[in-house]
Short mmCIF file of N, CA and C in Angstrom, two decimals:
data_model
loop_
_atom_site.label_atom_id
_atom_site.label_comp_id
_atom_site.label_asym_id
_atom_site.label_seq_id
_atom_site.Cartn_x
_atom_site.Cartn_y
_atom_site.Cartn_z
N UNK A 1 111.33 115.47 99.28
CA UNK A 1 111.78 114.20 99.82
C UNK A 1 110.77 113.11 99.46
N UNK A 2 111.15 112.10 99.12
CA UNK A 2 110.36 111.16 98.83
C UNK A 2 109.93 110.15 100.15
N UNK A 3 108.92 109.59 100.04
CA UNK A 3 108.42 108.81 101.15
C UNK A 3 107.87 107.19 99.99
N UNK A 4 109.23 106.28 101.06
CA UNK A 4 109.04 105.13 100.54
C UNK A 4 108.05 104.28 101.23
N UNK A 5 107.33 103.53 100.07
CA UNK A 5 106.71 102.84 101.11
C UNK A 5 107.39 101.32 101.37
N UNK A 6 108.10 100.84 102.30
CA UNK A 6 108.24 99.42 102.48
C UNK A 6 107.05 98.72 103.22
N UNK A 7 107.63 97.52 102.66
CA UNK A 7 106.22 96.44 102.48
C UNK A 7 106.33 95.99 104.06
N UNK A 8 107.67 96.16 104.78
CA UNK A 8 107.86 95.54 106.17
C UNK A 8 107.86 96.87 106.99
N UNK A 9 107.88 97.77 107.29
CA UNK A 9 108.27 99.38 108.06
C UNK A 9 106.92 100.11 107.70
N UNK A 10 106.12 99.69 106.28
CA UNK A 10 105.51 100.95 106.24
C UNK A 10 105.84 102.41 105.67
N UNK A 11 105.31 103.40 105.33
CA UNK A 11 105.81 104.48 104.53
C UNK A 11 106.82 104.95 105.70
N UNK A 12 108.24 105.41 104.71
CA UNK A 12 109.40 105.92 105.49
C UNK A 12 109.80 107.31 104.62
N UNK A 13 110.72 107.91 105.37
CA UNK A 13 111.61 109.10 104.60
C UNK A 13 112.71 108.24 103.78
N UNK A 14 112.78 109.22 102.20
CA UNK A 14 113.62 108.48 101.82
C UNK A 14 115.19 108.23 102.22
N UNK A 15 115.54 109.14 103.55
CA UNK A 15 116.67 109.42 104.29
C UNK A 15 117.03 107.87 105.13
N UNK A 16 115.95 107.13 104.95
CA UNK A 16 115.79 105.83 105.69
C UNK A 16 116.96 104.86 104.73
N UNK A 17 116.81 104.94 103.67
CA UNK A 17 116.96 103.94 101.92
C UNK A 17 118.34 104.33 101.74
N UNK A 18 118.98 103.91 100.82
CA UNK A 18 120.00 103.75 100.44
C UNK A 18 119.76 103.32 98.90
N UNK A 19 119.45 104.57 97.60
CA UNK A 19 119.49 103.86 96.69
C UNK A 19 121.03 102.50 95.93
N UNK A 20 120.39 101.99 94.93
CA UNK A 20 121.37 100.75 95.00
C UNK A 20 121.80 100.36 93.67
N UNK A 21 120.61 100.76 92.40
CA UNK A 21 121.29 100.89 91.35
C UNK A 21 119.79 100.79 90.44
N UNK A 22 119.85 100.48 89.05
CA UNK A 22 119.37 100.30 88.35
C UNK A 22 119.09 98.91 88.51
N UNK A 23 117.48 98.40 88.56
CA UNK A 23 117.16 96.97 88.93
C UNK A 23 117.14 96.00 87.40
N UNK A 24 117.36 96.67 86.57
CA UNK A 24 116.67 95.92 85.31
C UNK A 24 118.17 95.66 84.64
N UNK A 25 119.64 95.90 84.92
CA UNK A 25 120.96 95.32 84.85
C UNK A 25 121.00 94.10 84.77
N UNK A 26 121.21 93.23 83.75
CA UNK A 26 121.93 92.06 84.20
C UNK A 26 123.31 91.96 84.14
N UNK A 27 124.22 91.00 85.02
CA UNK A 27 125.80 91.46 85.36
C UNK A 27 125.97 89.92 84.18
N UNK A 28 127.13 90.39 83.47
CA UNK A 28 127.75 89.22 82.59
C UNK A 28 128.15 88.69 83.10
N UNK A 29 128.50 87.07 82.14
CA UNK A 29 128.72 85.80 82.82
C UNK A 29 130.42 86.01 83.04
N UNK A 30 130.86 85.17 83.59
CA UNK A 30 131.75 84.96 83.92
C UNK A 30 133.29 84.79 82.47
N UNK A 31 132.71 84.44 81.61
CA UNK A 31 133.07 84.36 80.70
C UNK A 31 133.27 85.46 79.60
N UNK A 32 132.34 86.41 79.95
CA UNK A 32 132.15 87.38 78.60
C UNK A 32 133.29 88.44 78.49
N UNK A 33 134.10 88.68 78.97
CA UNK A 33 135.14 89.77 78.51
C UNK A 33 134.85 90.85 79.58
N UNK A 34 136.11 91.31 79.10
CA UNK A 34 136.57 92.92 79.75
C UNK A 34 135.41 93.91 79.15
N UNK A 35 135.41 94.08 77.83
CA UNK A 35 134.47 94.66 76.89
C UNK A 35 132.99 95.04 78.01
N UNK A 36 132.45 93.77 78.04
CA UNK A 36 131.09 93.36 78.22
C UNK A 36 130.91 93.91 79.78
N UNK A 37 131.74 93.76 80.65
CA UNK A 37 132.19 94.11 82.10
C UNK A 37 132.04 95.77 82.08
N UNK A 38 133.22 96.41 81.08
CA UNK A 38 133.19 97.46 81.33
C UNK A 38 132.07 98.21 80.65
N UNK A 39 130.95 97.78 79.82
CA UNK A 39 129.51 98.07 79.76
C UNK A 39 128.75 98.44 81.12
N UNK A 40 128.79 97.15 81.72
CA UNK A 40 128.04 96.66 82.79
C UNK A 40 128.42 97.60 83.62
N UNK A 41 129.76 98.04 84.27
CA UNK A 41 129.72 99.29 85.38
C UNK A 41 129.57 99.94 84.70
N UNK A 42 130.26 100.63 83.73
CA UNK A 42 129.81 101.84 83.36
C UNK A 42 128.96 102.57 82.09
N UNK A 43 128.05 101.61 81.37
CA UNK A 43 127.51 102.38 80.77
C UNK A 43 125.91 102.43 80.79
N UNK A 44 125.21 103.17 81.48
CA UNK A 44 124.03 103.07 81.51
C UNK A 44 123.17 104.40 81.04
N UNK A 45 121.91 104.09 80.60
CA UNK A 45 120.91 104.96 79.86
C UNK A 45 120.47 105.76 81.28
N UNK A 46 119.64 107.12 80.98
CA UNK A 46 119.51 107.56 81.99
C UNK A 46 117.76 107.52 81.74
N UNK A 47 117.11 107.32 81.37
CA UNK A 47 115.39 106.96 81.21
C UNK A 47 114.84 108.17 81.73
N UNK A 48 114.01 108.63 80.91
CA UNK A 48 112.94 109.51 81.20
C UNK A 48 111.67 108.90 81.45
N UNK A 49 111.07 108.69 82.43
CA UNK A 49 109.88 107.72 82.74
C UNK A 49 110.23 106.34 83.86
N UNK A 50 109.49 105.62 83.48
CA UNK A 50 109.60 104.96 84.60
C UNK A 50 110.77 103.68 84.60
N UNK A 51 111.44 103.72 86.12
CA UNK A 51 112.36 102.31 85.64
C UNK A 51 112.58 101.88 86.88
N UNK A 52 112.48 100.76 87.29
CA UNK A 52 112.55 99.67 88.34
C UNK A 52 113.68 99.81 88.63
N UNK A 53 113.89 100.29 90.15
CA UNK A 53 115.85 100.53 90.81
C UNK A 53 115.42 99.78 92.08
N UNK A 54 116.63 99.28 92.75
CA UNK A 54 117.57 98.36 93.61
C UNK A 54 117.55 99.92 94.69
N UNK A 55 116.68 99.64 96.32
CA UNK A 55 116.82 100.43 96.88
C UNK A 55 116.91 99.75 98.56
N UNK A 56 117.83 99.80 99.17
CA UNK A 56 118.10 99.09 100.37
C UNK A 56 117.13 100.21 101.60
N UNK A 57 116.33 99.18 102.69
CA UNK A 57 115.96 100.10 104.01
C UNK A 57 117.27 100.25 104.87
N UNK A 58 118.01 100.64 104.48
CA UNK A 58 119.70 100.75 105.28
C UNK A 58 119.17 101.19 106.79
N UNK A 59 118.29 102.23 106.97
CA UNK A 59 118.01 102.51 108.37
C UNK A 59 117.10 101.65 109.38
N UNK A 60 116.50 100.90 108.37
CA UNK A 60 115.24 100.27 108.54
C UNK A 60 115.35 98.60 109.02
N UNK A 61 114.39 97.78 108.12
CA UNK A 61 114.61 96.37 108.87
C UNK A 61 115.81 95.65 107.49
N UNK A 62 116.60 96.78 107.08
CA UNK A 62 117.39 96.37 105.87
C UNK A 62 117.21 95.72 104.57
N UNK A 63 116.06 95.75 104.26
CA UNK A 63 115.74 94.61 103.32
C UNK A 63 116.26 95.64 101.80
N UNK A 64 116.41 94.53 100.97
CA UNK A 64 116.31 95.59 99.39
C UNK A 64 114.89 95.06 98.90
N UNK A 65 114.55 96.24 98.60
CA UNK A 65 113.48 96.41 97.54
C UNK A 65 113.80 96.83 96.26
N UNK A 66 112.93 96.48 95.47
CA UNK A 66 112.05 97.02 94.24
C UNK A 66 111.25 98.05 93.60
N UNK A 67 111.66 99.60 93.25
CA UNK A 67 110.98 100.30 93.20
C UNK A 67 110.46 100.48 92.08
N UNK A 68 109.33 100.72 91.45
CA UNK A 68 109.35 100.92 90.03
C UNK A 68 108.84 103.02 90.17
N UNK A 69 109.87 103.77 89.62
CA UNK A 69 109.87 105.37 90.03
C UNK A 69 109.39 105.69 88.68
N UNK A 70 108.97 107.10 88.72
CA UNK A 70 109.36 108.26 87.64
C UNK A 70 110.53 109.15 88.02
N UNK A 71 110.95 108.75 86.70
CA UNK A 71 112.34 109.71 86.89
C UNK A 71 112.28 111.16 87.12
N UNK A 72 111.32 111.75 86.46
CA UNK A 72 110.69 113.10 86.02
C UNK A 72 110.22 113.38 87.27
N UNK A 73 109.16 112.46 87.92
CA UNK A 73 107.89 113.43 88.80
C UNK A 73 108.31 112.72 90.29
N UNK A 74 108.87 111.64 90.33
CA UNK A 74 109.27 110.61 91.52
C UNK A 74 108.44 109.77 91.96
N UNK A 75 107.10 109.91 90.98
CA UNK A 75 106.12 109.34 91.73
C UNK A 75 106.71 107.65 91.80
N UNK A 76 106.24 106.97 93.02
CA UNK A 76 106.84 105.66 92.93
C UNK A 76 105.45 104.65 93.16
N UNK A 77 105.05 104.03 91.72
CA UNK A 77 104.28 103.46 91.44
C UNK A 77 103.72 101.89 92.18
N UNK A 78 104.86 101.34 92.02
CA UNK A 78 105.06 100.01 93.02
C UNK A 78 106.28 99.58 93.79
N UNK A 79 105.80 98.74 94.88
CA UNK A 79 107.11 98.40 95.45
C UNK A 79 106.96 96.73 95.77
N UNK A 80 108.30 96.13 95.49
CA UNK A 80 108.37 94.74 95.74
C UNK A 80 109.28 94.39 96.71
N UNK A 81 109.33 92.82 97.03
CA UNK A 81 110.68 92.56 97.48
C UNK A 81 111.25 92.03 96.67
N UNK A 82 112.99 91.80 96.99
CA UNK A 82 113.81 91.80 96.24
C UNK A 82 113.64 90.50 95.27
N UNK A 83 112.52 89.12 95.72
CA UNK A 83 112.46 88.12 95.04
C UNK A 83 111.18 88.37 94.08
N UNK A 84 110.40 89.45 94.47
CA UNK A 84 109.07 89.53 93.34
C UNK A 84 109.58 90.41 91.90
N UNK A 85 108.64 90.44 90.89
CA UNK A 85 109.15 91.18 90.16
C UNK A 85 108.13 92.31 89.83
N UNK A 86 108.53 93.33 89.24
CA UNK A 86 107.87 94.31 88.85
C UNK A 86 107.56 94.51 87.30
N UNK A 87 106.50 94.86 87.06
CA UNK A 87 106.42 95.23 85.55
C UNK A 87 106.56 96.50 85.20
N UNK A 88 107.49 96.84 84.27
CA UNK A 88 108.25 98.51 83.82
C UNK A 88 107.18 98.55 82.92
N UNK A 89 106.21 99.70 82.79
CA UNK A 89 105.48 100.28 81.64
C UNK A 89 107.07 100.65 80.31
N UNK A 90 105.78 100.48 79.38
CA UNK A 90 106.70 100.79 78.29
C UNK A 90 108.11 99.85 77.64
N UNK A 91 107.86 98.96 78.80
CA UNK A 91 109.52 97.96 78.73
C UNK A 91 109.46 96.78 77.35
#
């Protein structure tokens, strides 16, 4: 089980969270097509190493965070809020 740390709660179980997606997505404009849309839900890389995901305290004081994880080991390197940003090694 992983133990998140939020920046407002303090280290939690990850039973607290609600992962939320891949943070490094950008959603197309309004304009760009069906094509470009159906990228956006459904086609994503699965990363070996580290990658910044969208993770809600659903149990907690609700906030979304910023995690930057290993996919491999889970270790979770940094955590932000949803307005800071994180830097992805390797990105």
């Amino acid at each position: 089980m992983l133990r998140i740390p939020c920046p407002h709660c303090g280290a939690r179980d990850e039973i607290e969270f609600t992962y939320r997606g891949d943070a490094t997505v950008a959603r197309p404009g309004p304009d760009a097509g069906v094509d470009a849309f159906h990228d956006y839900l459904y086609l994503r890389t699965n990363p070996r190493g580290w990658q910044a995901e969208w993770w809600q305290h659903s149990s907690g004081c609700r906030a979304f965070l910023k995690l930057l994880r290993h996919t491999v080991t889970h270790e979770i390197r940094a955590v932000a809020t949803a307005t800071e940003t994180l830097e992805v090694p390797g990105a």
